[in-house]
């Protein structure tokens, strides 16, 4: 991060002094990732000014690193011809990422202005569904026919002279079916006359183009891949996904899990304009309001008891709060386990037993301590007992709900992270209120 | 995941039928990642039985994929000589991961039984601090002297004949200082007589051995690296970190962030034995109990008002619950922003403004609706007004606390994810109780 902060400071200094040439020099030697970090902290006019000083290649690299809303503002502030010239020089999969953020009309206009070949390539990629392997793949791989020799393969690589040749040579048959890969170091170590067939790896992990990006990421992590070939339904090679793109996916998916658990849009970032995130925030706050009113209506059932014994109102939120943390702890571990592929159907009952054991042990410990505190505070042993029992009961409910709700959501193909604190915690809250106030009401004559 | 499930079923079938040879054949063609997934669902005796059927290479690969507690049980169930023979064939950085999970005494015994050279290599790696670049690095890289030609470099790669040659050739000077890298495809494309100097990339990102693994992961993501060279303080090349290891780190760190936010140990997995996680769960449940009692004591201050007007007890948890979601939403986005390096000092005030804007808009909307519901329910317009105002106020507090507490924790070098729901949510709860009950008490004579 320090590099980006230093660059930002230097850019501000040169901008302030109006030294355009020094600024250009500065940008030329900077990394695109740092430039895009610095840009997001500048006002739009300065962003445009700095951006126009970049070389076309660098401008492309910067564009594909920018946050969505900054990208959108910047592209709108630039001339369409200018944008299309930059996009032409970017790898198609990166162009797709940029174009995808623009409103349809603007995107079409810019694509029309681009070279036909590039524009068609981009449009083909855009036809794959969002968040699929097809969207992530690059077509800049190098493939040779399975009949080639090592010498022919090397000659082929030399001719294609791509800047970034990747790490594997792909081997295809006459009908472009993927039949193997050759890691480049094997190619280097082999005798030039060796047939490719003799050194290729046959057992290659590949994905079809409509595979969900999350599954691609899981495959990469599971089998330690550095590049994933993408094939069509007939196993013809279409492109490759690089590990850098997969790392971005892993980050995206982790952010999604973390934020959805909290009732926040999966793709919100700290600097998103508030208007853009208002809808999602408001939605969850209203859902929470609804569930809270529901919980309140349960309390309403016991208004008589509370009127008779106001102390109940003091202790009631403690039971609910403990139910809340119990549910949150359990659900979080389970949701993460599902995301990591560890929470398989075969282990649900083991996890349930673990959580119940934890609920009973911690519930008993917490219940005992809480009963002690309540007794010292109010001096009513029966009320303290009711409190302790209600807490233990609520923790058990929390364990069951926290384990089963995410699993059930997963079964119905709903993102289990939606099992956010909001909904299932309220459920436990209600059980907490109900058990404490219910027990207390049953025994109200002894409590007064 | 399907592959692992299929394998598990097949293993169970062959185990049940006692067909050892078929089982061996099955395991031979399976991937280590799938075998280790299947193992975790078998009882220990079966785990040992299956594990002993693996080839030494596969056994090593399986060991380095196992969850910590399963690894520990399995290693203890095996003979020490057996374990050390397997470890000898594994890359040193993977041996470190395994040995690191064992109690010191057992680890020493196993290291003593290993070949001296390997054992020393492992012990050297173990000297680097936990979660540092040094621990992650492998020494199986290939380096050539900067004076070499392409032909000499290729010859060198051929001779070293490593199974996994990596993706870059490292260029070092006479004193083993890292001076550049050559991607293998450049080596392939170059004329054999070319000096390495002419095709090497000078500007290489590297890390020193004691860099935190999280910073390594950030560097990899930021600059799209596939291998990170690790150097000592004098810039001498020590080893390289592969992107696979970095992906594991990214997953670990994301899990840590998600789980710490919920008051769960960062490394807990769904299948951990309950005894192993009890401590951490209990700690947070007791902290939560403490903060809940604190919140209850605030309610206790208003017991008189509640006795006079029990309806207050019904509505009180709604305000607290809304404060809870407000805090959770804000803190989660901020904590994630910190983890992703987006929440820099320069943007704190922008984020604060965003969150305040959201607090006021959603607070006003929610407050209005809540006031409406309360009016319809109880028919008291002043109580409804108090409720709406208290809710708005609480949302503003939630925005401030949710933004500033994680930033402050980060400043004091405490993991901001510790700013878990538990602590800061209670703070907002207290503010919610205080504002609603306080306002109501001030106006109690008009409310009765």
CSV table of C-alpha atoms in Angstrom, one decimal, chain A residues 45-431:
chain,number,residue,atom,x,y,z
A,45,UNK,CA,-10.9,16.4,-13.2
A,46,UNK,CA,-7.5,15.4,-11.9
A,47,UNK,CA,-8.3,11.7,-12.7
A,48,UNK,CA,-8.9,12.6,-16.3
A,49,UNK,CA,-5.8,14.8,-16.5
A,50,UNK,CA,-3.6,12.1,-15.1
A,51,UNK,CA,-5.2,9.4,-17.1
A,52,UNK,CA,-4.6,11.2,-20.4
A,53,UNK,CA,-0.9,11.3,-19.6
A,54,UNK,CA,-0.7,7.5,-19.6
A,55,UNK,CA,0.6,5.4,-22.5
A,56,UNK,CA,-2.2,3.4,-24.2
A,57,UNK,CA,-1.0,0.1,-22.7
A,58,UNK,CA,-0.8,1.6,-19.2
A,59,UNK,CA,-4.1,3.3,-19.6
A,60,UNK,CA,-5.7,-0.1,-20.4
A,61,UNK,CA,-4.0,-1.8,-17.4
A,62,UNK,CA,-5.2,1.0,-15.2
A,63,UNK,CA,-8.8,0.8,-16.5
A,64,UNK,CA,-9.0,-2.9,-15.7
A,65,UNK,CA,-7.9,-2.3,-12.1
A,66,UNK,CA,-10.3,0.6,-11.2
A,67,UNK,CA,-13.3,0.2,-8.9
A,68,UNK,CA,-16.6,0.0,-10.8
A,69,UNK,CA,-18.0,3.4,-10.0
A,70,UNK,CA,-14.7,5.3,-10.6
A,71,UNK,CA,-14.3,3.5,-13.9
A,72,UNK,CA,-17.8,4.5,-14.9
A,73,UNK,CA,-17.3,8.2,-14.1
A,74,UNK,CA,-13.9,8.3,-15.8
A,75,UNK,CA,-15.1,6.6,-19.0
A,76,UNK,CA,-18.0,9.1,-19.2
A,77,UNK,CA,-15.6,12.0,-18.8
A,78,UNK,CA,-13.4,10.8,-21.6
A,79,UNK,CA,-14.1,10.9,-25.3
A,80,UNK,CA,-15.6,7.7,-26.7
A,81,UNK,CA,-13.0,7.4,-29.4
A,82,UNK,CA,-10.3,7.8,-26.8
A,83,UNK,CA,-11.8,4.9,-24.8
A,84,UNK,CA,-12.2,2.6,-27.7
A,85,UNK,CA,-8.5,3.2,-28.8
A,86,UNK,CA,-7.4,2.1,-25.3
A,87,UNK,CA,-9.7,-0.9,-25.2
A,88,UNK,CA,-8.4,-2.1,-28.5
A,89,UNK,CA,-5.0,-2.7,-26.9
A,90,UNK,CA,-6.2,-4.6,-23.9
A,91,UNK,CA,-6.7,-8.3,-23.7
A,92,UNK,CA,-10.3,-9.2,-24.6
A,93,UNK,CA,-11.2,-10.6,-21.1
A,94,UNK,CA,-10.2,-7.3,-19.6
A,95,UNK,CA,-12.2,-5.3,-22.1
A,96,UNK,CA,-15.2,-7.4,-21.1
A,97,UNK,CA,-14.7,-6.4,-17.5
A,98,UNK,CA,-14.7,-2.8,-18.4
A,99,UNK,CA,-17.6,-2.9,-21.0
A,100,UNK,CA,-19.7,-4.9,-18.6
A,101,UNK,CA,-19.8,-2.0,-16.1
A,102,UNK,CA,-21.1,0.4,-18.7
A,103,UNK,CA,-24.8,0.9,-19.5
A,104,UNK,CA,-25.8,-1.0,-22.6
A,105,UNK,CA,-26.0,2.0,-24.9
A,106,UNK,CA,-22.6,3.4,-24.0
A,107,UNK,CA,-21.0,0.0,-24.3
A,108,UNK,CA,-22.5,-0.6,-27.7
A,109,UNK,CA,-21.2,2.8,-28.9
A,110,UNK,CA,-17.7,2.1,-27.7
A,111,UNK,CA,-17.7,-1.4,-29.2
A,112,UNK,CA,-18.8,0.0,-32.6
A,113,UNK,CA,-15.8,2.3,-32.6
A,114,UNK,CA,-13.4,-0.5,-32.0
A,115,UNK,CA,-11.6,-2.6,-34.6
A,116,UNK,CA,-14.0,-5.2,-35.9
A,117,UNK,CA,-12.0,-8.2,-35.0
A,118,UNK,CA,-11.4,-7.2,-31.4
A,119,UNK,CA,-15.0,-6.0,-31.0
A,120,UNK,CA,-16.3,-9.3,-32.2
A,121,UNK,CA,-14.0,-11.2,-29.8
A,122,UNK,CA,-15.3,-9.1,-26.9
A,123,UNK,CA,-18.9,-9.6,-28.0
A,124,UNK,CA,-18.4,-13.4,-28.1
A,125,UNK,CA,-17.1,-13.3,-24.5
A,126,UNK,CA,-19.9,-11.1,-23.4
A,127,UNK,CA,-22.3,-13.9,-24.5
A,128,UNK,CA,-21.2,-16.1,-21.7
A,129,UNK,CA,-23.2,-15.6,-18.5
A,130,UNK,CA,-21.9,-13.3,-15.8
A,131,UNK,CA,-19.6,-15.0,-13.2
A,132,UNK,CA,-18.8,-17.9,-15.5
A,133,UNK,CA,-15.5,-19.4,-16.7
A,134,UNK,CA,-16.3,-18.1,-20.2
A,135,UNK,CA,-16.2,-14.5,-19.0
A,136,UNK,CA,-12.8,-14.9,-17.3
A,137,UNK,CA,-11.0,-16.7,-20.0
A,138,UNK,CA,-8.3,-15.2,-22.3
A,139,UNK,CA,-7.7,-16.4,-25.8
A,140,UNK,CA,-4.0,-15.7,-25.7
A,141,UNK,CA,-2.9,-19.2,-25.1
A,142,UNK,CA,-0.5,-21.2,-27.3
A,143,UNK,CA,-1.5,-24.6,-28.6
A,144,UNK,CA,0.2,-27.1,-30.9
A,145,UNK,CA,-1.0,-30.2,-32.7
A,146,UNK,CA,-0.5,-33.5,-30.9
A,147,UNK,CA,1.7,-34.7,-33.8
A,148,UNK,CA,4.3,-32.0,-33.4
A,149,UNK,CA,7.9,-32.4,-32.0
A,150,UNK,CA,9.5,-30.4,-29.3
A,151,UNK,CA,11.5,-28.4,-31.9
A,152,UNK,CA,8.3,-27.6,-33.8
A,153,UNK,CA,6.5,-26.6,-30.6
A,154,UNK,CA,9.4,-24.2,-29.7
A,155,UNK,CA,9.3,-22.7,-33.2
A,156,UNK,CA,5.6,-22.2,-32.8
A,157,UNK,CA,6.1,-20.4,-29.5
A,158,UNK,CA,8.8,-18.2,-31.0
A,159,UNK,CA,6.5,-17.2,-33.9
A,160,UNK,CA,3.5,-16.4,-31.9
A,161,UNK,CA,5.8,-14.1,-29.8
A,162,UNK,CA,3.2,-13.1,-27.3
A,163,UNK,CA,4.2,-10.9,-24.5
A,164,UNK,CA,2.9,-13.2,-21.9
A,165,UNK,CA,3.1,-16.7,-23.2
A,166,UNK,CA,1.6,-18.4,-20.1
A,167,UNK,CA,3.1,-21.3,-18.4
A,168,UNK,CA,1.8,-24.3,-20.4
A,169,UNK,CA,1.7,-25.3,-24.0
A,170,UNK,CA,-1.6,-26.8,-24.8
A,171,UNK,CA,-1.8,-29.9,-27.0
A,172,UNK,CA,-4.9,-30.3,-29.2
A,173,UNK,CA,-5.9,-32.9,-31.8
A,174,UNK,CA,-7.1,-32.3,-35.4
A,175,UNK,CA,-10.5,-31.2,-34.2
A,176,UNK,CA,-9.2,-28.8,-31.6
A,177,UNK,CA,-10.0,-31.1,-28.7
A,178,UNK,CA,-7.8,-30.5,-25.7
A,179,UNK,CA,-5.7,-33.7,-25.3
A,180,UNK,CA,-3.0,-32.5,-22.9
A,181,UNK,CA,-0.6,-29.9,-21.7
A,182,UNK,CA,3.2,-29.5,-21.6
A,183,UNK,CA,4.6,-27.3,-18.8
A,184,UNK,CA,7.2,-25.0,-20.4
A,185,UNK,CA,10.1,-26.4,-18.2
A,186,UNK,CA,9.5,-29.8,-19.6
A,187,UNK,CA,9.7,-28.4,-23.1
A,188,UNK,CA,13.0,-26.8,-22.2
A,189,UNK,CA,14.4,-29.9,-20.7
A,190,UNK,CA,13.4,-32.2,-23.6
A,191,UNK,CA,15.4,-33.2,-26.6
A,192,UNK,CA,14.2,-31.2,-29.7
A,193,UNK,CA,13.4,-34.4,-31.6
A,194,UNK,CA,11.1,-35.7,-28.9
A,195,UNK,CA,7.5,-36.0,-30.0
A,196,UNK,CA,5.2,-33.8,-27.9
A,197,UNK,CA,3.1,-36.8,-27.3
A,198,UNK,CA,5.9,-38.3,-25.2
A,199,UNK,CA,6.2,-35.5,-22.7
A,200,UNK,CA,2.6,-34.2,-22.5
A,201,UNK,CA,0.5,-34.6,-19.4
A,202,UNK,CA,-2.8,-36.3,-20.4
A,203,UNK,CA,-4.8,-36.0,-17.2
A,204,UNK,CA,-5.7,-32.3,-17.4
A,205,UNK,CA,-8.2,-30.6,-15.3
A,206,UNK,CA,-10.4,-28.3,-17.4
A,207,UNK,CA,-13.8,-26.5,-17.1
A,208,UNK,CA,-16.6,-26.0,-19.5
A,209,UNK,CA,-17.3,-22.4,-20.4
A,210,UNK,CA,-20.5,-22.0,-18.3
A,211,UNK,CA,-18.9,-23.3,-15.1
A,212,UNK,CA,-19.5,-20.9,-12.2
A,213,UNK,CA,-16.4,-18.8,-11.3
A,214,UNK,CA,-16.7,-20.0,-7.7
A,215,UNK,CA,-16.3,-23.6,-8.9
A,216,UNK,CA,-13.3,-22.6,-11.0
A,217,UNK,CA,-11.7,-21.1,-8.0
A,218,UNK,CA,-12.4,-24.2,-5.9
A,219,UNK,CA,-10.8,-26.4,-8.6
A,220,UNK,CA,-7.7,-24.2,-8.7
A,221,UNK,CA,-7.3,-24.3,-5.0
A,222,UNK,CA,-8.0,-28.0,-4.7
A,223,UNK,CA,-5.7,-29.1,-7.4
A,224,UNK,CA,-3.1,-26.3,-7.2
A,225,UNK,CA,-3.5,-25.2,-10.8
A,226,UNK,CA,-1.8,-22.1,-12.3
A,227,UNK,CA,-3.9,-22.0,-15.4
A,228,UNK,CA,-7.2,-23.6,-16.2
A,229,UNK,CA,-8.1,-24.5,-19.8
A,230,UNK,CA,-11.7,-23.7,-20.7
A,231,UNK,CA,-13.5,-26.1,-23.2
A,232,UNK,CA,-16.8,-26.2,-24.8
A,233,UNK,CA,-19.3,-29.1,-24.4
A,234,UNK,CA,-17.4,-31.1,-27.0
A,235,UNK,CA,-14.1,-30.6,-25.1
A,236,UNK,CA,-12.7,-28.2,-27.7
A,237,UNK,CA,-10.3,-25.7,-26.3
A,238,UNK,CA,-11.7,-22.2,-26.1
A,239,UNK,CA,-9.3,-20.3,-23.8
A,240,UNK,CA,-7.5,-20.3,-20.5
A,241,UNK,CA,-8.1,-18.7,-17.2
A,242,UNK,CA,-5.0,-17.4,-15.4
A,243,UNK,CA,-4.4,-17.8,-11.7
A,244,UNK,CA,-4.5,-14.0,-11.2
A,245,UNK,CA,-8.1,-13.9,-12.4
A,246,UNK,CA,-8.8,-16.7,-10.0
A,247,UNK,CA,-7.3,-14.8,-7.1
A,248,UNK,CA,-9.6,-11.9,-7.9
A,249,UNK,CA,-12.5,-14.3,-7.9
A,250,UNK,CA,-11.4,-15.7,-4.5
A,251,UNK,CA,-11.3,-12.2,-3.0
A,252,UNK,CA,-14.7,-11.3,-4.5
A,253,UNK,CA,-16.3,-14.5,-3.2
A,254,UNK,CA,-14.8,-14.0,0.3
A,255,UNK,CA,-16.0,-10.4,0.4
A,256,UNK,CA,-19.4,-11.6,-0.7
A,257,UNK,CA,-19.6,-14.2,2.1
A,258,UNK,CA,-18.4,-11.7,4.7
A,259,UNK,CA,-20.7,-8.9,3.7
A,260,UNK,CA,-23.8,-11.0,3.0
A,261,UNK,CA,-23.5,-12.5,6.5
A,262,UNK,CA,-23.9,-8.9,7.7
A,263,UNK,CA,-26.8,-8.0,5.4
A,264,UNK,CA,-24.6,-5.9,3.0
A,265,UNK,CA,-24.4,-6.2,-0.8
A,266,UNK,CA,-21.6,-8.7,-1.7
A,267,UNK,CA,-19.8,-6.2,-3.9
A,268,UNK,CA,-20.1,-3.0,-1.8
A,269,UNK,CA,-16.7,-1.3,-1.2
A,270,UNK,CA,-15.9,1.4,1.4
A,271,UNK,CA,-15.8,4.1,-1.3
A,272,UNK,CA,-19.0,3.3,-3.1
A,273,UNK,CA,-21.2,6.4,-3.4
A,274,UNK,CA,-23.9,6.1,-0.7
A,275,UNK,CA,-26.8,6.5,-3.2
A,276,UNK,CA,-25.5,3.3,-4.9
A,277,UNK,CA,-25.7,1.2,-1.8
A,278,UNK,CA,-28.7,2.7,-0.2
A,279,UNK,CA,-31.1,0.2,-1.7
A,280,UNK,CA,-29.4,-2.9,-0.3
A,281,UNK,CA,-28.7,-1.4,3.1
A,282,UNK,CA,-32.2,-0.1,3.4
A,283,UNK,CA,-33.7,-3.5,2.4
A,284,UNK,CA,-31.9,-5.3,5.1
A,285,UNK,CA,-32.6,-2.6,7.7
A,286,UNK,CA,-36.3,-2.9,6.9
A,287,UNK,CA,-36.2,-6.7,7.1
A,288,UNK,CA,-34.5,-6.3,10.4
A,289,UNK,CA,-37.2,-3.9,11.5
A,290,UNK,CA,-39.8,-6.4,10.5
A,291,UNK,CA,-38.2,-9.2,12.5
A,292,UNK,CA,-37.6,-6.9,15.4
A,293,UNK,CA,-41.3,-5.9,15.4
A,294,UNK,CA,-42.1,-9.6,15.4
A,295,UNK,CA,-39.8,-10.2,18.4
A,296,UNK,CA,-41.5,-7.2,20.1
A,297,UNK,CA,-44.9,-8.7,19.5
A,298,UNK,CA,-43.7,-11.8,21.4
A,299,UNK,CA,-42.8,-9.5,24.3
A,300,UNK,CA,-46.1,-7.8,23.9
A,301,UNK,CA,-47.8,-11.1,24.9
A,302,UNK,CA,-46.1,-10.9,28.3
A,303,UNK,CA,-46.8,-7.2,28.9
A,304,UNK,CA,-48.9,-8.1,31.9
A,305,UNK,CA,-46.0,-10.0,33.5
A,306,UNK,CA,-43.7,-7.1,32.8
A,307,UNK,CA,-46.1,-4.6,34.3
A,308,UNK,CA,-46.2,-6.8,37.4
A,309,UNK,CA,-42.5,-7.3,37.5
A,310,UNK,CA,-40.4,-4.7,35.6
A,311,UNK,CA,-37.2,-6.5,36.5
A,312,UNK,CA,-38.1,-9.0,33.7
A,313,UNK,CA,-37.6,-6.2,31.2
A,314,UNK,CA,-34.1,-5.6,32.5
A,315,UNK,CA,-33.0,-9.3,32.1
A,316,UNK,CA,-34.9,-10.1,29.0
A,317,UNK,CA,-32.4,-8.6,26.5
A,318,UNK,CA,-29.5,-10.6,28.1
A,319,UNK,CA,-31.1,-13.9,27.0
A,320,UNK,CA,-31.7,-12.6,23.5
A,321,UNK,CA,-28.2,-11.2,23.2
A,322,UNK,CA,-26.7,-14.6,24.2
A,323,UNK,CA,-28.9,-16.3,21.7
A,324,UNK,CA,-27.6,-13.8,19.2
A,325,UNK,CA,-23.9,-14.6,19.7
A,326,UNK,CA,-24.6,-18.3,19.8
A,327,UNK,CA,-26.4,-18.3,16.5
A,328,UNK,CA,-23.8,-16.0,14.9
A,329,UNK,CA,-20.8,-18.1,16.0
A,330,UNK,CA,-22.4,-21.4,14.8
A,331,UNK,CA,-23.8,-20.0,11.6
A,332,UNK,CA,-20.6,-18.3,10.6
A,333,UNK,CA,-18.5,-21.4,11.0
A,334,UNK,CA,-21.1,-23.4,9.1
A,335,UNK,CA,-21.4,-20.9,6.3
A,336,UNK,CA,-17.6,-20.7,5.9
A,337,UNK,CA,-17.5,-24.5,6.0
A,338,UNK,CA,-20.0,-24.7,3.1
A,339,UNK,CA,-18.0,-22.1,1.1
A,340,UNK,CA,-14.8,-24.1,1.6
A,341,UNK,CA,-16.5,-27.3,0.6
A,342,UNK,CA,-15.9,-28.9,4.0
A,343,UNK,CA,-19.5,-29.0,5.1
A,344,UNK,CA,-20.6,-32.0,3.1
A,345,UNK,CA,-23.9,-33.9,3.6
A,346,UNK,CA,-21.9,-36.7,5.3
A,347,UNK,CA,-20.7,-34.5,8.2
A,348,UNK,CA,-23.9,-32.5,9.1
A,349,UNK,CA,-24.8,-34.8,12.0
A,350,UNK,CA,-21.2,-34.6,13.3
A,351,UNK,CA,-21.3,-30.8,13.2
A,352,UNK,CA,-24.7,-30.8,14.8
A,353,UNK,CA,-23.3,-32.9,17.7
A,354,UNK,CA,-20.3,-30.6,18.1
A,355,UNK,CA,-22.6,-27.5,18.2
A,356,UNK,CA,-25.0,-29.1,20.7
A,357,UNK,CA,-22.1,-30.1,22.9
A,358,UNK,CA,-20.8,-26.5,22.8
A,359,UNK,CA,-24.3,-25.1,23.4
A,360,UNK,CA,-24.8,-27.3,26.5
A,361,UNK,CA,-21.4,-26.7,28.0
A,362,UNK,CA,-21.2,-22.9,27.3
A,363,UNK,CA,-24.9,-22.6,28.0
A,364,UNK,CA,-24.5,-24.2,31.4
A,365,UNK,CA,-21.4,-22.1,32.3
A,366,UNK,CA,-23.0,-18.8,31.1
A,367,UNK,CA,-26.3,-19.7,32.7
A,368,UNK,CA,-24.7,-20.4,36.1
A,369,UNK,CA,-22.8,-17.1,36.0
A,370,UNK,CA,-25.8,-15.1,34.9
A,371,UNK,CA,-28.0,-16.7,37.6
A,372,UNK,CA,-25.3,-15.7,40.1
A,373,UNK,CA,-25.2,-12.1,38.9
A,374,UNK,CA,-29.0,-11.9,38.9
A,375,UNK,CA,-29.1,-13.2,42.4
A,376,UNK,CA,-26.5,-10.8,43.7
A,377,UNK,CA,-28.3,-7.9,41.9
A,378,UNK,CA,-32.0,-8.6,42.7
A,379,UNK,CA,-31.7,-11.3,45.4
A,380,UNK,CA,-34.5,-13.5,43.9
A,381,UNK,CA,-33.3,-17.1,43.6
A,382,UNK,CA,-36.3,-18.3,41.5
A,383,UNK,CA,-35.9,-15.5,39.0
A,384,UNK,CA,-32.2,-16.3,38.8
A,385,UNK,CA,-33.0,-19.9,38.1
A,386,UNK,CA,-35.5,-19.1,35.4
A,387,UNK,CA,-32.9,-16.8,33.8
A,388,UNK,CA,-30.3,-19.5,33.8
A,389,UNK,CA,-32.6,-22.2,32.4
A,390,UNK,CA,-33.9,-19.8,29.7
A,391,UNK,CA,-30.3,-19.0,28.6
A,392,UNK,CA,-29.3,-22.7,28.4
A,393,UNK,CA,-32.4,-23.4,26.3
A,394,UNK,CA,-31.8,-20.5,24.0
A,395,UNK,CA,-28.2,-21.6,23.4
A,396,UNK,CA,-29.4,-25.0,22.3
A,397,UNK,CA,-31.9,-23.4,19.9
A,398,UNK,CA,-29.1,-21.2,18.6
A,399,UNK,CA,-27.0,-24.3,17.9
A,400,UNK,CA,-29.7,-26.1,16.0
A,401,UNK,CA,-30.8,-23.0,14.0
A,402,UNK,CA,-27.2,-21.9,13.3
A,403,UNK,CA,-26.3,-25.3,11.9
A,404,UNK,CA,-29.4,-26.3,10.0
A,405,UNK,CA,-30.6,-23.1,8.4
A,406,UNK,CA,-27.4,-22.5,6.3
A,407,UNK,CA,-27.4,-26.2,5.3
A,408,UNK,CA,-31.1,-26.0,4.3
A,409,UNK,CA,-30.5,-22.8,2.3
A,410,UNK,CA,-27.6,-24.5,0.5
A,411,UNK,CA,-29.9,-27.4,-0.3
A,412,UNK,CA,-32.4,-25.1,-1.8
A,413,UNK,CA,-29.5,-23.5,-3.8
A,414,UNK,CA,-29.9,-20.2,-1.9
A,415,UNK,CA,-26.6,-18.5,-0.8
A,416,UNK,CA,-26.2,-19.7,2.8
A,417,UNK,CA,-24.5,-16.4,3.7
A,418,UNK,CA,-28.0,-14.9,3.3
A,419,UNK,CA,-28.7,-16.8,6.6
A,420,UNK,CA,-27.4,-13.5,7.9
A,421,UNK,CA,-27.4,-12.5,11.5
A,422,UNK,CA,-30.6,-10.6,10.7
A,423,UNK,CA,-33.0,-13.5,10.1
A,424,UNK,CA,-31.8,-16.4,12.1
A,425,UNK,CA,-30.7,-14.3,15.0
A,426,UNK,CA,-34.2,-12.9,15.3
A,427,UNK,CA,-35.5,-16.4,15.4
A,428,UNK,CA,-33.2,-17.2,18.4
A,429,UNK,CA,-34.1,-13.8,20.0
A,430,UNK,CA,-37.8,-14.7,19.8
A,431,UNK,CA,-37.0,-18.1,21.4
